[in-house]
Coordinates of C-alpha atoms in Angstrom, one line a residue:
Chain A
A144 CA 0.0 -0.1 -0.1
D145 CA 1.4 3.4 -0.9
A146 CA 1.2 6.4 1.3
R147 CA -2.1 7.5 -0.4
N148 CA -4.0 4.0 0.0
G149 CA -3.6 1.8 2.8
Q150 CA -5.2 -0.8 5.1
A151 CA -4.7 -1.7 8.7
T152 CA -6.3 -4.3 11.1
I153 CA -7.0 -3.6 14.7
G154 CA -6.9 -6.6 17.0
P155 CA -8.4 -9.2 17.3
V156 CA -8.3 -8.2 21.0
N157 CA -10.0 -10.5 23.5
A158 CA -10.5 -8.9 27.0
R159 CA -11.5 -11.7 29.7
F160 CA -12.8 -9.7 32.7
V161 CA -12.4 -11.5 36.0
P162 CA -13.6 -10.0 39.3
E163 CA -10.1 -10.0 41.0
G164 CA -8.2 -9.4 37.7
L165 CA -8.7 -7.4 34.5
Q166 CA -11.4 -4.8 34.9
P167 CA -12.7 -2.2 32.3
G168 CA -11.0 0.6 34.2
R169 CA -7.8 -0.6 32.8
I170 CA -8.9 -0.2 29.2
S171 CA -10.8 3.0 29.6
P172 CA -10.8 5.3 32.7
W173 CA -14.1 6.7 31.4
L174 CA -15.5 3.1 31.4
G175 CA -13.8 2.3 34.7
A176 CA -15.7 5.0 36.5
R177 CA -19.0 3.7 35.3
V178 CA -18.7 0.1 35.2
R179 CA -17.6 -2.4 37.9
N180 CA -17.4 -6.0 38.8
A181 CA -17.0 -7.0 35.2
E182 CA -16.9 -10.6 34.2
G183 CA -16.8 -12.6 31.0
Q184 CA -15.4 -11.9 27.4
L185 CA -15.4 -8.9 25.2
G186 CA -13.7 -9.3 21.8
M187 CA -13.0 -6.7 19.3
R188 CA -11.6 -6.6 15.7
G189 CA -11.6 -3.7 13.4
E190 CA -10.4 -2.7 9.9
L191 CA -9.1 0.7 8.8
A192 CA -8.8 1.7 5.1
W193 CA -7.7 4.9 3.7
T194 CA -7.7 6.2 0.2
P195 CA -7.4 9.8 -1.1
A196 CA -11.1 9.9 -1.0
G197 CA -10.9 9.4 2.9
L198 CA -10.8 6.9 5.8
T199 CA -13.3 4.1 6.0
S200 CA -13.5 1.8 9.1
S201 CA -15.4 -1.1 10.4
A202 CA -15.3 -3.2 13.5
T203 CA -17.0 -6.2 15.2
L204 CA -17.6 -6.3 18.9
A205 CA -18.5 -9.7 20.3
A206 CA -19.7 -10.2 24.0
T207 CA -19.8 -13.6 25.6
D208 CA -21.5 -14.1 28.9
L209 CA -20.5 -10.6 29.8
G210 CA -21.6 -9.5 33.2
F211 CA -21.1 -6.0 35.0
T212 CA -22.7 -3.6 37.4
A213 CA -23.2 0.1 36.4
D214 CA -24.7 2.4 39.1
A215 CA -27.7 0.5 40.5
V216 CA -28.1 -1.8 37.4
T217 CA -26.5 -5.2 37.2
V218 CA -26.3 -7.1 33.7
S219 CA -25.5 -10.7 33.5
G220 CA -24.9 -13.0 30.6
L221 CA -24.8 -10.3 27.9
T222 CA -24.0 -12.2 24.7
G223 CA -24.2 -11.2 21.0
T224 CA -22.1 -9.6 18.2
V225 CA -22.5 -6.0 17.0
F226 CA -21.0 -5.2 13.5
F227 CA -20.2 -1.6 12.9
D228 CA -19.8 -0.8 9.2
S229 CA -18.5 2.5 10.1
L230 CA -16.8 3.8 13.3
T231 CA -16.4 7.5 12.6
P232 CA -19.3 8.3 12.4
P233 CA -20.7 5.3 14.2
D234 CA -23.1 3.2 12.0
T235 CA -24.4 -0.4 12.1
P236 CA -26.6 -2.3 9.7
A237 CA -30.2 -2.9 11.0
N238 CA -31.2 -5.7 13.5
Q239 CA -28.0 -5.9 15.5
R240 CA -29.0 -8.3 18.4
L241 CA -28.0 -8.7 22.0
T242 CA -29.4 -10.9 24.6
A243 CA -28.8 -11.1 28.4
D244 CA -29.7 -13.5 30.9
A245 CA -30.8 -10.7 33.4
V246 CA -30.8 -7.0 33.8
T247 CA -31.5 -6.2 37.4
A248 CA -32.4 -2.9 39.2
G249 CA -34.0 -3.8 42.4
V250 CA -36.0 -6.5 40.5
P251 CA -34.6 -8.9 37.9
L252 CA -35.7 -8.5 34.2
E253 CA -34.8 -11.8 32.5
N254 CA -34.5 -13.3 29.2
V255 CA -33.6 -9.8 27.9
E256 CA -33.3 -9.3 24.1
I257 CA -32.2 -6.0 22.5
V258 CA -32.7 -5.5 18.6
F259 CA -31.1 -2.2 17.6
D260 CA -29.1 -0.3 15.0
V261 CA -27.0 2.8 15.2
D262 CA -27.2 5.5 12.4
S263 CA -25.4 8.7 12.0
P264 CA -27.5 11.0 9.8
E265 CA -25.5 13.4 7.6
G266 CA -23.4 15.4 9.9
G267 CA -25.9 14.8 12.8
A268 CA -25.3 13.1 16.2
P269 CA -25.5 9.4 16.2
V270 CA -29.0 7.9 16.7
L271 CA -29.7 4.7 18.6
R272 CA -32.7 3.0 17.2
L273 CA -34.2 0.5 19.4
A274 CA -36.5 -1.9 17.3
R275 CA -37.4 -3.8 20.5
A276 CA -35.9 -4.2 23.7
G277 CA -37.4 -6.1 26.7
G278 CA -37.6 -9.1 28.9
T279 CA -39.8 -11.0 31.4
L280 CA -40.6 -9.7 34.9
A281 CA -42.6 -11.6 37.4
G282 CA -44.2 -13.7 34.8
G283 CA -45.1 -10.7 32.6
D284 CA -43.5 -8.6 29.8
V285 CA -41.7 -5.5 30.2
F286 CA -40.6 -4.0 26.8
V287 CA -39.8 -1.0 24.5
R288 CA -40.9 -0.9 21.0
D289 CA -39.5 1.4 18.1
A290 CA -37.5 4.0 20.4
E291 CA -35.0 6.4 19.1
L292 CA -32.3 7.8 21.4
R293 CA -30.4 10.8 19.8
L294 CA -27.1 10.5 21.5
G295 CA -26.4 14.3 21.0
A296 CA -29.9 15.4 22.2
K297 CA -30.4 17.1 25.6
T298 CA -33.3 14.7 26.4
N299 CA -34.6 11.6 25.1
R300 CA -37.9 9.8 25.8
V301 CA -38.7 6.2 25.9
T302 CA -42.0 4.5 27.0
V303 CA -41.7 1.3 28.8
Q304 CA -44.8 -1.1 28.2
V305 CA -45.8 -3.5 31.0
R306 CA -48.1 -6.4 30.5
D307 CA -49.3 -9.4 32.4
V308 CA -47.1 -8.9 35.5
S309 CA -48.2 -11.1 38.4
M310 CA -48.5 -9.2 41.7
S311 CA -48.0 -12.2 43.7
K312 CA -44.6 -13.0 41.8
L313 CA -43.7 -9.3 41.9
V314 CA -44.1 -9.2 45.7
G315 CA -42.2 -12.3 46.1
L316 CA -39.3 -10.7 44.2
L317 CA -39.5 -7.6 46.3
E318 CA -39.5 -9.8 49.5
V319 CA -41.7 -7.5 51.3
E320 CA -42.3 -9.3 54.6
G321 CA -45.8 -9.5 55.6
L322 CA -47.3 -8.5 52.2
R323 CA -49.3 -10.9 49.9
A324 CA -51.0 -9.6 46.8
D325 CA -52.6 -11.2 43.8
G326 CA -53.9 -9.9 40.6
T327 CA -52.2 -8.8 37.2
L328 CA -50.7 -5.4 36.5
A329 CA -50.3 -3.7 33.2
G330 CA -49.7 -0.3 31.9
E331 CA -46.9 2.3 30.7
I332 CA -43.9 4.0 32.3
P333 CA -42.7 7.0 30.3
L334 CA -39.0 7.4 31.0
R335 CA -37.0 10.7 30.1
F336 CA -33.2 10.8 30.1
G337 CA -32.1 14.3 30.5
P338 CA -29.4 16.4 32.1
G339 CA -31.0 15.7 35.3
G340 CA -30.5 12.0 34.8
L341 CA -33.5 9.7 34.5
Q342 CA -36.8 11.2 35.0
I343 CA -40.2 9.3 35.3
D344 CA -43.3 11.3 34.0
R345 CA -46.1 9.8 36.0
G346 CA -45.9 6.0 34.8
K347 CA -49.1 4.2 35.4
L348 CA -49.8 0.6 36.2
A349 CA -53.2 -0.8 37.0
A350 CA -54.6 -4.1 37.9
V351 CA -56.4 -5.5 34.9
D352 CA -58.9 -7.4 37.1
N353 CA -60.0 -7.4 40.7
G354 CA -57.8 -9.2 43.4
R355 CA -56.7 -9.2 47.0
I356 CA -54.0 -7.5 49.1
Q357 CA -53.2 -8.9 52.6
L358 CA -50.8 -6.8 54.7
E359 CA -49.7 -8.1 58.2
F360 CA -47.4 -6.1 60.5
G361 CA -45.9 -9.1 62.3
A362 CA -45.4 -8.4 66.0
A363 CA -46.8 -5.0 65.8
Q364 CA -50.1 -6.2 64.2
D365 CA -52.2 -6.2 67.4
T366 CA -51.0 -2.8 68.8
L367 CA -51.4 -1.1 65.4
A368 CA -54.8 -2.8 64.8
G369 CA -55.9 -1.7 68.2
Q370 CA -54.9 2.1 67.7
G371 CA -57.8 4.3 67.7
Q372 CA -59.3 5.8 64.6
S373 CA -57.6 5.8 61.2
V374 CA -54.7 3.7 61.9
G375 CA -56.4 1.0 63.4
L376 CA -59.2 0.9 60.9
M377 CA -56.7 1.0 58.0
V378 CA -54.7 -1.9 59.5
R379 CA -57.7 -4.0 59.9
A380 CA -59.0 -3.1 56.5
L381 CA -55.7 -4.0 55.0
Q382 CA -55.5 -7.4 56.7
D383 CA -57.5 -8.9 53.9
F384 CA -58.6 -6.3 51.3
H385 CA -60.6 -7.3 48.2
Y386 CA -60.0 -4.6 45.6
D387 CA -61.8 -4.0 42.4
V388 CA -59.8 -1.0 41.6
L389 CA -56.0 -0.7 42.2
S390 CA -53.6 1.6 40.4
L391 CA -50.1 2.6 40.9
T392 CA -48.4 5.9 39.6
V393 CA -44.5 6.2 39.6
T394 CA -43.1 9.6 39.2
R395 CA -39.5 10.7 39.4
P396 CA -38.9 14.3 39.1
K397 CA -35.4 15.8 38.4
T398 CA -34.6 16.2 42.1
G399 CA -34.4 12.4 42.2
N400 CA -37.0 11.5 44.8
L401 CA -39.2 8.8 43.6
A402 CA -42.8 9.0 44.4
L403 CA -45.1 6.0 44.3
G404 CA -48.8 6.6 44.5
I405 CA -51.2 3.6 45.2
T406 CA -55.0 3.9 44.8
M407 CA -57.2 1.2 46.0
Q408 CA -61.0 0.8 46.0
G409 CA -62.7 -2.3 47.6
N410 CA -63.5 -3.7 50.9
N411 CA -62.6 -6.1 53.8
P412 CA -65.8 -8.4 54.2
D413 CA -64.8 -8.7 58.0
V414 CA -64.4 -5.0 58.6
L415 CA -67.6 -3.0 59.1
D416 CA -69.6 -5.6 57.1
G417 CA -67.6 -5.0 54.0
Y418 CA -68.2 -1.3 54.0
P419 CA -66.4 0.1 50.9
F420 CA -63.0 1.7 51.4
K421 CA -60.8 4.1 49.1
F422 CA -57.0 4.2 49.9
N423 CA -54.7 6.8 48.6
I424 CA -51.2 5.9 49.7
D425 CA -48.2 7.9 48.7
L426 CA -44.7 6.6 49.2
T427 CA -42.1 9.1 48.7
G428 CA -38.4 9.2 49.3
D429 CA -35.0 8.6 48.0
L430 CA -35.9 5.1 46.9
E431 CA -32.4 4.7 45.2
P432 CA -31.0 3.1 48.6
I433 CA -34.1 1.2 49.0
L434 CA -33.9 -0.3 45.5
A435 CA -30.3 -0.9 45.8
A436 CA -30.9 -2.5 49.4
L437 CA -33.4 -4.8 47.6
Q438 CA -30.6 -5.8 45.2
T439 CA -28.4 -6.9 48.0
G440 CA -31.2 -9.0 49.1
R441 CA -32.0 -6.9 52.1
R442 CA -35.7 -7.3 52.7
L443 CA -38.1 -4.4 52.7
T444 CA -39.8 -5.0 56.0
T445 CA -43.1 -3.6 56.8
D446 CA -41.3 -1.9 59.8
L447 CA -40.8 1.1 57.6
L448 CA -44.5 1.4 57.0
Q449 CA -45.1 0.6 60.6
R450 CA -42.6 3.4 61.8
A451 CA -44.7 5.6 59.7
L452 CA -48.1 4.6 61.1
E453 CA -46.7 5.1 64.5
N454 CA -46.0 8.7 63.4
R455 CA -42.4 8.7 64.1
G456 CA -41.8 11.5 61.8
A457 CA -41.9 9.5 58.6
G458 CA -45.4 10.0 57.5
D459 CA -49.1 10.6 58.5
V460 CA -52.5 9.3 58.0
Q461 CA -55.6 11.2 57.6
I462 CA -59.2 9.8 57.2
Q463 CA -62.2 11.5 55.6
Chain B
C185 CA -58.1 3.2 31.1
Q186 CA -61.7 4.3 31.1
P187 CA -63.2 4.4 34.7
T188 CA -65.7 1.6 34.8
V189 CA -69.2 2.9 35.6
K190 CA -70.9 0.7 38.1
V191 CA -73.9 0.9 40.4
Q192 CA -72.2 2.1 43.5
A193 CA -73.6 1.1 46.8
P194 CA -75.3 4.2 48.3
D195 CA -72.8 4.6 51.0
K196 CA -69.8 6.8 50.5
P197 CA -66.4 4.9 50.8
I198 CA -64.3 5.7 53.9
T199 CA -61.3 7.5 52.2
I200 CA -58.0 6.8 53.9
N201 CA -55.0 8.9 52.8
L202 CA -51.7 7.7 54.0
N203 CA -48.4 9.6 53.2
V204 CA -45.2 7.7 54.1
K205 CA -41.5 9.2 53.4
L206 CA -39.6 5.9 53.1
D207 CA -36.1 7.2 53.5
A208 CA -36.3 9.9 56.1
E209 CA -35.3 7.6 58.9
V210 CA -32.5 5.8 57.1
R211 CA -30.8 9.0 55.6
V212 CA -30.9 10.9 59.0
K213 CA -29.3 8.0 60.8
L214 CA -26.6 7.6 58.1
E215 CA -25.7 11.4 58.3
E216 CA -25.2 11.2 62.1
K217 CA -23.1 8.2 61.8
A218 CA -21.1 9.9 59.0
E219 CA -20.2 12.7 61.3
E220 CA -19.2 10.4 64.1
D221 CA -17.1 8.1 61.8
I222 CA -15.4 11.1 60.2
Q223 CA -14.4 12.5 63.7
K224 CA -13.2 9.1 65.0
N225 CA -11.1 8.1 61.8
P226 CA -9.1 11.3 60.9
D227 CA -6.5 9.3 59.1
I228 CA -9.0 8.0 56.3
F229 CA -11.3 11.0 56.2
Chain C
A55 CA 3.4 13.8 53.0
S56 CA 0.0 13.2 54.7
L57 CA -3.5 12.7 53.3
D58 CA -4.4 16.4 54.4
E59 CA -1.2 17.8 52.9
L60 CA -1.7 16.1 49.5
R61 CA -5.5 17.3 49.5
R62 CA -4.3 20.8 50.4
Q63 CA -1.9 20.8 47.4
G64 CA -4.6 19.4 45.0
V65 CA -2.5 16.2 44.5
I66 CA -5.5 14.0 46.0
A67 CA -8.9 14.8 45.4
E68 CA -12.2 13.9 47.0
R69 CA -15.0 12.5 45.0
W70 CA -18.8 12.7 44.9
D71 CA -18.9 8.8 45.4
G72 CA -17.1 9.0 48.9
Y73 CA -13.8 7.9 47.7
V74 CA -10.4 9.7 46.9
E75 CA -8.3 9.7 43.7
V76 CA -5.0 11.1 42.5
R77 CA -5.8 14.2 40.3
V78 CA -2.3 15.1 38.9
S79 CA -0.4 13.2 36.3
N80 CA 3.1 13.1 38.0
P81 CA 2.1 12.7 41.7
P82 CA 4.8 12.2 44.6
P83 CA 5.3 8.4 45.0
E84 CA 3.4 8.0 48.3
A85 CA 0.2 9.6 46.8
K86 CA -0.9 6.4 45.0
Q87 CA -0.3 4.2 48.1
I88 CA -2.3 6.7 50.3
V89 CA -5.2 6.6 48.0
E90 CA -5.2 2.9 47.8
R91 CA -5.1 2.6 51.7
V92 CA -7.7 5.3 52.3
N93 CA -10.2 3.8 49.7
A94 CA -9.8 0.4 50.9
E95 CA -10.5 1.4 54.6
R96 CA -13.4 3.5 53.5
R97 CA -14.8 0.8 51.4
E98 CA -14.8 -1.6 54.4
L99 CA -16.5 1.0 56.7
Y100 CA -19.1 1.9 54.0
R101 CA -19.9 -1.9 53.7
K102 CA -20.4 -2.3 57.4
R103 CA -22.7 0.8 57.7
A104 CA -24.6 -0.4 54.7
E105 CA -25.2 -3.7 56.3
Q106 CA -26.3 -2.2 59.5
Q107 CA -28.8 0.2 57.7
G108 CA -30.0 -2.1 55.0
V109 CA -28.9 0.1 52.2
S110 CA -26.3 -0.3 49.6
P111 CA -22.6 0.7 50.2
E112 CA -22.8 3.2 47.4
A113 CA -25.8 4.9 49.0
V114 CA -23.8 5.2 52.2
A115 CA -20.7 6.4 50.5
K116 CA -22.7 9.2 48.8
I117 CA -24.0 10.4 52.2
Y118 CA -20.5 10.4 53.5
A119 CA -18.9 12.4 50.6
P120 CA -20.3 15.9 51.5
K121 CA -19.5 15.3 55.2
I122 CA -16.0 14.4 54.3
L123 CA -15.5 17.6 52.2
E124 CA -16.7 19.7 55.1
K125 CA -13.9 18.5 57.2
A126 CA -11.2 18.3 54.4
P127 CA -8.6 21.2 54.4
V128 CA -9.1 24.3 52.5
G129 CA -7.5 23.8 48.9
T130 CA -9.1 20.3 48.6
Y131 CA -10.6 19.6 45.1
F132 CA -13.9 17.8 44.9
K133 CA -14.9 15.8 41.8
K134 CA -18.6 16.0 41.0
P135 CA -20.7 13.3 39.3
D136 CA -20.3 15.0 35.8
G137 CA -16.4 14.8 36.3
S138 CA -15.7 18.5 36.8
Y139 CA -14.0 19.7 39.9
V140 CA -14.6 22.4 42.6
R141 CA -11.9 23.6 44.9
K142 CA -12.8 24.4 48.6

């Protein structure tokens, strides 16, 4: 090849990440700051070719059973090959496909599949197009369809669809002591990736049919049930609540505090002869530590709720 | 989803509003612990 | 030189995630050892506190970070999540 025309091959490079050994930080400090506990193989092979007309490049990235943790999300068993027919600007043919055993953020999303392509419109910032991305959660499906993420844009929106999630399985995953629930959830959660990080614009999940919620406060059950007025009544009603309407709203503003709203209508046949109840429960707080705690298998005990009921400065109960 | 219209029993439901701040307790405790640990371990903080 | 001395000079920086790092390209030899020792001991303490409170070590570390900066000497650099530094 003379100076004006040439060709070079990069790699093949095969990185085998091991918990105590090679970690992404050694390859790229930028990556090292964001990704830890990496495990598994990442292979890369690239070609460069230059002619007077310019430089063309292509590369193949192959992941084999790759696992890692980034912030509060853990990925395991990421496998698949991505072919870039151009690196600068980045571009891939359609239908690049990656699968993962699980993506876990508090709760595990399993059998994950992502079908995407990367496109760099004339001079514009690269666009990641998700044809479909999703997995199974608590017996149901959580997925995104036809989403576009403009990598240069200030904000990007993606709506996550939820279908047929079993509440009993979900409660099992969340390991909430003392809570049993049945019914099926479906809905949409609009996500917004902006300068403030991840924001959730009032996601909504609702029970598609009626069902039951049973909440027991363990040792404190009797004392709480015995409390006068609203707390006692609420605790007794929730012992075996037959709902016909149940909806959850999830909101995360820029400030980062997650707000969970639960609305339930129904009755407890054993309380006030099944007199109808309507619950509006708002759980707010920096749920990131709670989600992360769930990830380390720490159970979300009802004592958090119980402390709120005992009004130790973590919440209040009104009755109308 | 469309609210289902059904014949409601005449009696008005008992409405209970419950507001819970989930992290208040944990964060406050940790902040107190932080100040204590930082005082006691000057060589690493 | 000590941790405080190297922080005052801006050789070692505090970070938003509760750990320290070497901030300059040609630090004095002991800087790297101090950073490794300090981070190891902090990691252990965050892990213990996390277990007691039932939250993640990362959440604990993020709560400690501003408190550490409060006590750190004037001149200490603090690295924010977006990678930029502020100097005390």
